mmCIF file of C-alpha atoms in Angstrom:
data_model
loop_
_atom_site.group_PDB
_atom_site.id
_atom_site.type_symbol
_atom_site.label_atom_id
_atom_site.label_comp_id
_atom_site.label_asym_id
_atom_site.label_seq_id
_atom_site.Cartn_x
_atom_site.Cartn_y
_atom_site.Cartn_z
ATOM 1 C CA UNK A 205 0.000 0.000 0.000
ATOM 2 C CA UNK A 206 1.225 3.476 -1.213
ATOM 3 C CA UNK A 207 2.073 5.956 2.226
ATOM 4 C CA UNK A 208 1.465 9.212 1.903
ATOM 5 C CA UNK A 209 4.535 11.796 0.175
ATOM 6 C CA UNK A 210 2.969 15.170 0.562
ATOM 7 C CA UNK A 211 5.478 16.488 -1.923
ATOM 8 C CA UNK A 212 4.480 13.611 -4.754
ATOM 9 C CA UNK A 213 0.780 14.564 -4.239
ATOM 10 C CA UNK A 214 0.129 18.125 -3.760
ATOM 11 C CA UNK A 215 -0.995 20.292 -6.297
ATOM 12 C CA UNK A 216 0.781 23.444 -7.215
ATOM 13 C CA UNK A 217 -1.733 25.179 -5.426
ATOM 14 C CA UNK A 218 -1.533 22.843 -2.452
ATOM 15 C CA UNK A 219 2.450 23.089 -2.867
ATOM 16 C CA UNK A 220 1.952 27.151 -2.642
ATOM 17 C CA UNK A 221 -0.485 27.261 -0.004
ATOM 18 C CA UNK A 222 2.422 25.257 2.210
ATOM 19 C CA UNK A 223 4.786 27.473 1.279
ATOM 20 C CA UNK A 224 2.825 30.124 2.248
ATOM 21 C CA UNK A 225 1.963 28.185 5.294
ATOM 22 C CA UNK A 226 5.843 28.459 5.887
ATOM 23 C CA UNK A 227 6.669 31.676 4.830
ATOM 24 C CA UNK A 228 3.811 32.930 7.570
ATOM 25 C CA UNK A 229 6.173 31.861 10.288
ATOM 26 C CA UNK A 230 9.092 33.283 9.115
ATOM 27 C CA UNK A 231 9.226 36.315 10.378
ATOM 28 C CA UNK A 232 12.040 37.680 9.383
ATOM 29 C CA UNK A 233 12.077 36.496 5.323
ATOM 30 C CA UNK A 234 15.610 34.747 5.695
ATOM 31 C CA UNK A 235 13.863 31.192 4.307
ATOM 32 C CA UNK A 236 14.613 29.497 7.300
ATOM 33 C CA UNK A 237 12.884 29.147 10.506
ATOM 34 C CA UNK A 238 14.756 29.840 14.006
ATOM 35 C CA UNK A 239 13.776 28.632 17.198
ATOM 36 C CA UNK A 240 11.631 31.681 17.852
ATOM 37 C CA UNK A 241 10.034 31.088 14.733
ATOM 38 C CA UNK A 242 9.455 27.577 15.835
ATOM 39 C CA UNK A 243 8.338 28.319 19.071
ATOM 40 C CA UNK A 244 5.931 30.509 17.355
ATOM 41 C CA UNK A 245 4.158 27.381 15.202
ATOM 42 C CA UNK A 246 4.044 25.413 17.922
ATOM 43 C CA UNK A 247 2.529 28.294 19.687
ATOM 44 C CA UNK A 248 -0.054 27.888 16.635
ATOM 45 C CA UNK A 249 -0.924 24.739 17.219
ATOM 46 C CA UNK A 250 -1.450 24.475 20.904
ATOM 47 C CA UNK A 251 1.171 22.701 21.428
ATOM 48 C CA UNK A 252 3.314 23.701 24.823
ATOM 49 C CA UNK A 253 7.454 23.281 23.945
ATOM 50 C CA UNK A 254 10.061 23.715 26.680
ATOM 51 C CA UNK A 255 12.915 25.448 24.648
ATOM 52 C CA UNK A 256 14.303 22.340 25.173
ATOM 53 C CA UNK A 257 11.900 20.487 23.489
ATOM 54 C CA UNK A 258 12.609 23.086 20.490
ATOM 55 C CA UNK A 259 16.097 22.435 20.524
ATOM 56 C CA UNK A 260 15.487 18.498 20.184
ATOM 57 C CA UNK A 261 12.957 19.256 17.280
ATOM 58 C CA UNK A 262 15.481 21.163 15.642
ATOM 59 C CA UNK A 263 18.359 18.849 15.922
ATOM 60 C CA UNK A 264 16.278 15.940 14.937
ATOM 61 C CA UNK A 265 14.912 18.101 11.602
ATOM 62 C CA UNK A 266 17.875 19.797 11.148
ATOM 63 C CA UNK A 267 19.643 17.887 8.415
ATOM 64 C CA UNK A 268 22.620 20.449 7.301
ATOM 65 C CA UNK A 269 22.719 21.431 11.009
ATOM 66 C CA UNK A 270 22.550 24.897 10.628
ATOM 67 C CA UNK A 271 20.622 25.935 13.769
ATOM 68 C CA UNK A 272 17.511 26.644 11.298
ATOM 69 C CA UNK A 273 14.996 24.786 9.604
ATOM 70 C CA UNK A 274 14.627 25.672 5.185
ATOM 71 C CA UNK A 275 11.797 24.649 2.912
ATOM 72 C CA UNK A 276 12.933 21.705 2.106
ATOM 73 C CA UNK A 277 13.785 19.800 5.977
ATOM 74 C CA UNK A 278 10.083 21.647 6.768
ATOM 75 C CA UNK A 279 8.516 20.082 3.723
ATOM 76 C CA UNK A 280 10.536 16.715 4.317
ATOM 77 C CA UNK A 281 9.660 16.801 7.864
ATOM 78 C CA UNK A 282 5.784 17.192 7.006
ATOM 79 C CA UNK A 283 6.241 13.806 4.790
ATOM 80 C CA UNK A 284 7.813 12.139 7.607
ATOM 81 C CA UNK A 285 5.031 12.523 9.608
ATOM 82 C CA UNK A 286 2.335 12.215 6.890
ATOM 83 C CA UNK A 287 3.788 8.686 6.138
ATOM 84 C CA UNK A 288 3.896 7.208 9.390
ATOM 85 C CA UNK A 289 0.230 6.274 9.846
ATOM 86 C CA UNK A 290 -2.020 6.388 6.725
ATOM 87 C CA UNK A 291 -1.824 5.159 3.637
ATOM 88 C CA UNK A 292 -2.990 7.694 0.674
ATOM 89 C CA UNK A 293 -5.634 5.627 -0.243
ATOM 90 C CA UNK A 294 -7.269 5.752 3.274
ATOM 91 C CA UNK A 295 -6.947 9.545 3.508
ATOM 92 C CA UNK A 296 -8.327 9.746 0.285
ATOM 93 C CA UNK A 297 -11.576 7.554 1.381
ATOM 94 C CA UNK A 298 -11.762 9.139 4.857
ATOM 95 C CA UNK A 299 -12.168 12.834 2.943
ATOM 96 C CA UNK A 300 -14.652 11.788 0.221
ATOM 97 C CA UNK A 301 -17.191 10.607 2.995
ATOM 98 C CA UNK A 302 -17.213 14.015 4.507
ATOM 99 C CA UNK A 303 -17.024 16.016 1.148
ATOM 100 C CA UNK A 304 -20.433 15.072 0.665
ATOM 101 C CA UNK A 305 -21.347 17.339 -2.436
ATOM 102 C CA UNK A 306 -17.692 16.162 -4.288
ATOM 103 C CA UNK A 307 -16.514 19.350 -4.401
ATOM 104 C CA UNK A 308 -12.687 18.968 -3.540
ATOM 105 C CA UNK A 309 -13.300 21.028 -0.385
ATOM 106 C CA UNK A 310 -14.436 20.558 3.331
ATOM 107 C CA UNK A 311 -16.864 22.607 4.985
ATOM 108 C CA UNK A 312 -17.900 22.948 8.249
ATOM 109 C CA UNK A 313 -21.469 22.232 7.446
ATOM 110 C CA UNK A 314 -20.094 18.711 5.824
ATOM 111 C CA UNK A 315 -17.822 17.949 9.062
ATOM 112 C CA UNK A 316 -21.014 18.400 11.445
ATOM 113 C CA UNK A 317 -22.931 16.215 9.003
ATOM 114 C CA UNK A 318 -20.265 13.920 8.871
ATOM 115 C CA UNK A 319 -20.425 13.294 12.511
ATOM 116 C CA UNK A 320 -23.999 13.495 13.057
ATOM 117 C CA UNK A 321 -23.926 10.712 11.144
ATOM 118 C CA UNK A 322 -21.083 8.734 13.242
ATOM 119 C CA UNK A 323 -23.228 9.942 16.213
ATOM 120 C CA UNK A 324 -19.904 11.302 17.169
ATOM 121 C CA UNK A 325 -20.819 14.751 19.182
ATOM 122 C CA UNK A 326 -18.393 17.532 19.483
ATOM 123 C CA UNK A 327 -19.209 20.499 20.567
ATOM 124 C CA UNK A 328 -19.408 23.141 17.557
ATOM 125 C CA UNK A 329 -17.158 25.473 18.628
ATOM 126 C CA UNK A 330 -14.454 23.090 19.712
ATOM 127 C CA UNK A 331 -15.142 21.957 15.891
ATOM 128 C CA UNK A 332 -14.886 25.449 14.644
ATOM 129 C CA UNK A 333 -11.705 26.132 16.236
ATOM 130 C CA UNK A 334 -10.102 22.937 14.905
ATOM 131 C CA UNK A 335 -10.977 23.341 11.396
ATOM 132 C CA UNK A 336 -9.945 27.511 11.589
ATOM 133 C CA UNK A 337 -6.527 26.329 12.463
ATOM 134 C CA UNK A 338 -6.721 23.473 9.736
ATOM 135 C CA UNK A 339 -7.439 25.696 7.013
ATOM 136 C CA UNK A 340 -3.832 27.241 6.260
ATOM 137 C CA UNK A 341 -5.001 29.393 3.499
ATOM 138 C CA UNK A 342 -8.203 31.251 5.085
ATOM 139 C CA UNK A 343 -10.662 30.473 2.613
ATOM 140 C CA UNK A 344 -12.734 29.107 4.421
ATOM 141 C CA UNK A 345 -12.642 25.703 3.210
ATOM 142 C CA UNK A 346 -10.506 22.538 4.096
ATOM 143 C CA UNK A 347 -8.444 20.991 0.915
ATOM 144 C CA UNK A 348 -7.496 17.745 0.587
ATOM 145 C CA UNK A 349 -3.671 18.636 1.642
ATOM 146 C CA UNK A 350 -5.206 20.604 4.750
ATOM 147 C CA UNK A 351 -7.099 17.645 5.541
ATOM 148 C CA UNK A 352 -4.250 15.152 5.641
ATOM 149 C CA UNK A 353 -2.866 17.316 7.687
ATOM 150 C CA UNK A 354 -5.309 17.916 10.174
ATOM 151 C CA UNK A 355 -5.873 13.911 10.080
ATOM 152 C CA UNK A 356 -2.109 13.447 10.940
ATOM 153 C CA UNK A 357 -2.154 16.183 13.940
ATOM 154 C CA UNK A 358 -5.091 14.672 15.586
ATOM 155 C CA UNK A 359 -3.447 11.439 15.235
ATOM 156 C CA UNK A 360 -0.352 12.496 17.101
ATOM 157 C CA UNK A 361 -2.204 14.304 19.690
ATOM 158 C CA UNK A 362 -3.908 10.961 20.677
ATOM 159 C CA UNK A 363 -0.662 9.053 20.985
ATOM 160 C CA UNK A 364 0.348 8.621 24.543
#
């Protein structure tokens, strides 16, 4: 079964909308983030770092060991973690079941349907909030790359 490479499968728009993603974090337009600008993403995502912790991130993603993290360890980084869990094919299956009118988009209206129909009840603006910070390029919508990445973070979250 075929894992998930976010790189091999994203659109140019999906490729633009994670550099963008990127670019929105560094702060200072040098290409690379620091650990500030890390702290800041994690920051983004609710996620509480010791400076420690961002240190170890960094040396673990940091594969020319400059003390920064480019495009292309961010990017190869987001494929590591896309690939550990999920095959494309199940992603794939998983967001056609919620896009209910085949649109190539997920809205919050298909989410809540989604898991009416699970009988799976969360409250809606705990799902508000999550798909807000899913949806990297404000439009409102979630895209199939915002979705598999949205399915990964949840995923991690629940791991002990």
């Amino acid at each position: 079964m075929e894992k998930i490479g976010v790189r091999h499968h994203l659109t140019e728009e999906e490729e633009d909308q994670m550099r963008s993603f990127f670019q929105k974090f560094d702060v200072d337009e040098n290409g690379m983030l620091d650990t500030e600008e890390l702290r800041q993403l994690f920051i983004n995502f609710n996620v509480v770092a010791t400076a420690e912790d961002i240190s170890e991130f960094l040396t673990r993603v940091d594969r020319d060991e400059d003390g920064t993290i480019d495009y292309d360890e961010f990017m190869t980084l987001i494929e590591d973690i896309m690939s550990e869990n999920y095959s494309t094919e199940e992603v794939i299956e998983a967001f056609n079941l919620i896009d209910e009118d085949a649109s190539g988009d997920v809205t919050l209206e298909e989410v809540a349907s989604a898991l009416g129909k699970a009988d799976v009840e969360i409250p809606q603006e705990d799902m508000k909030n999550l798909l807000e910070t899913a949806d990297i390029n404000r439009d409102g919508r979630i895209c199939f790359s915002e979705f598999r990445l949205l399915i990964q973070d949840q995923c991690n979250d629940s791991v002990p």
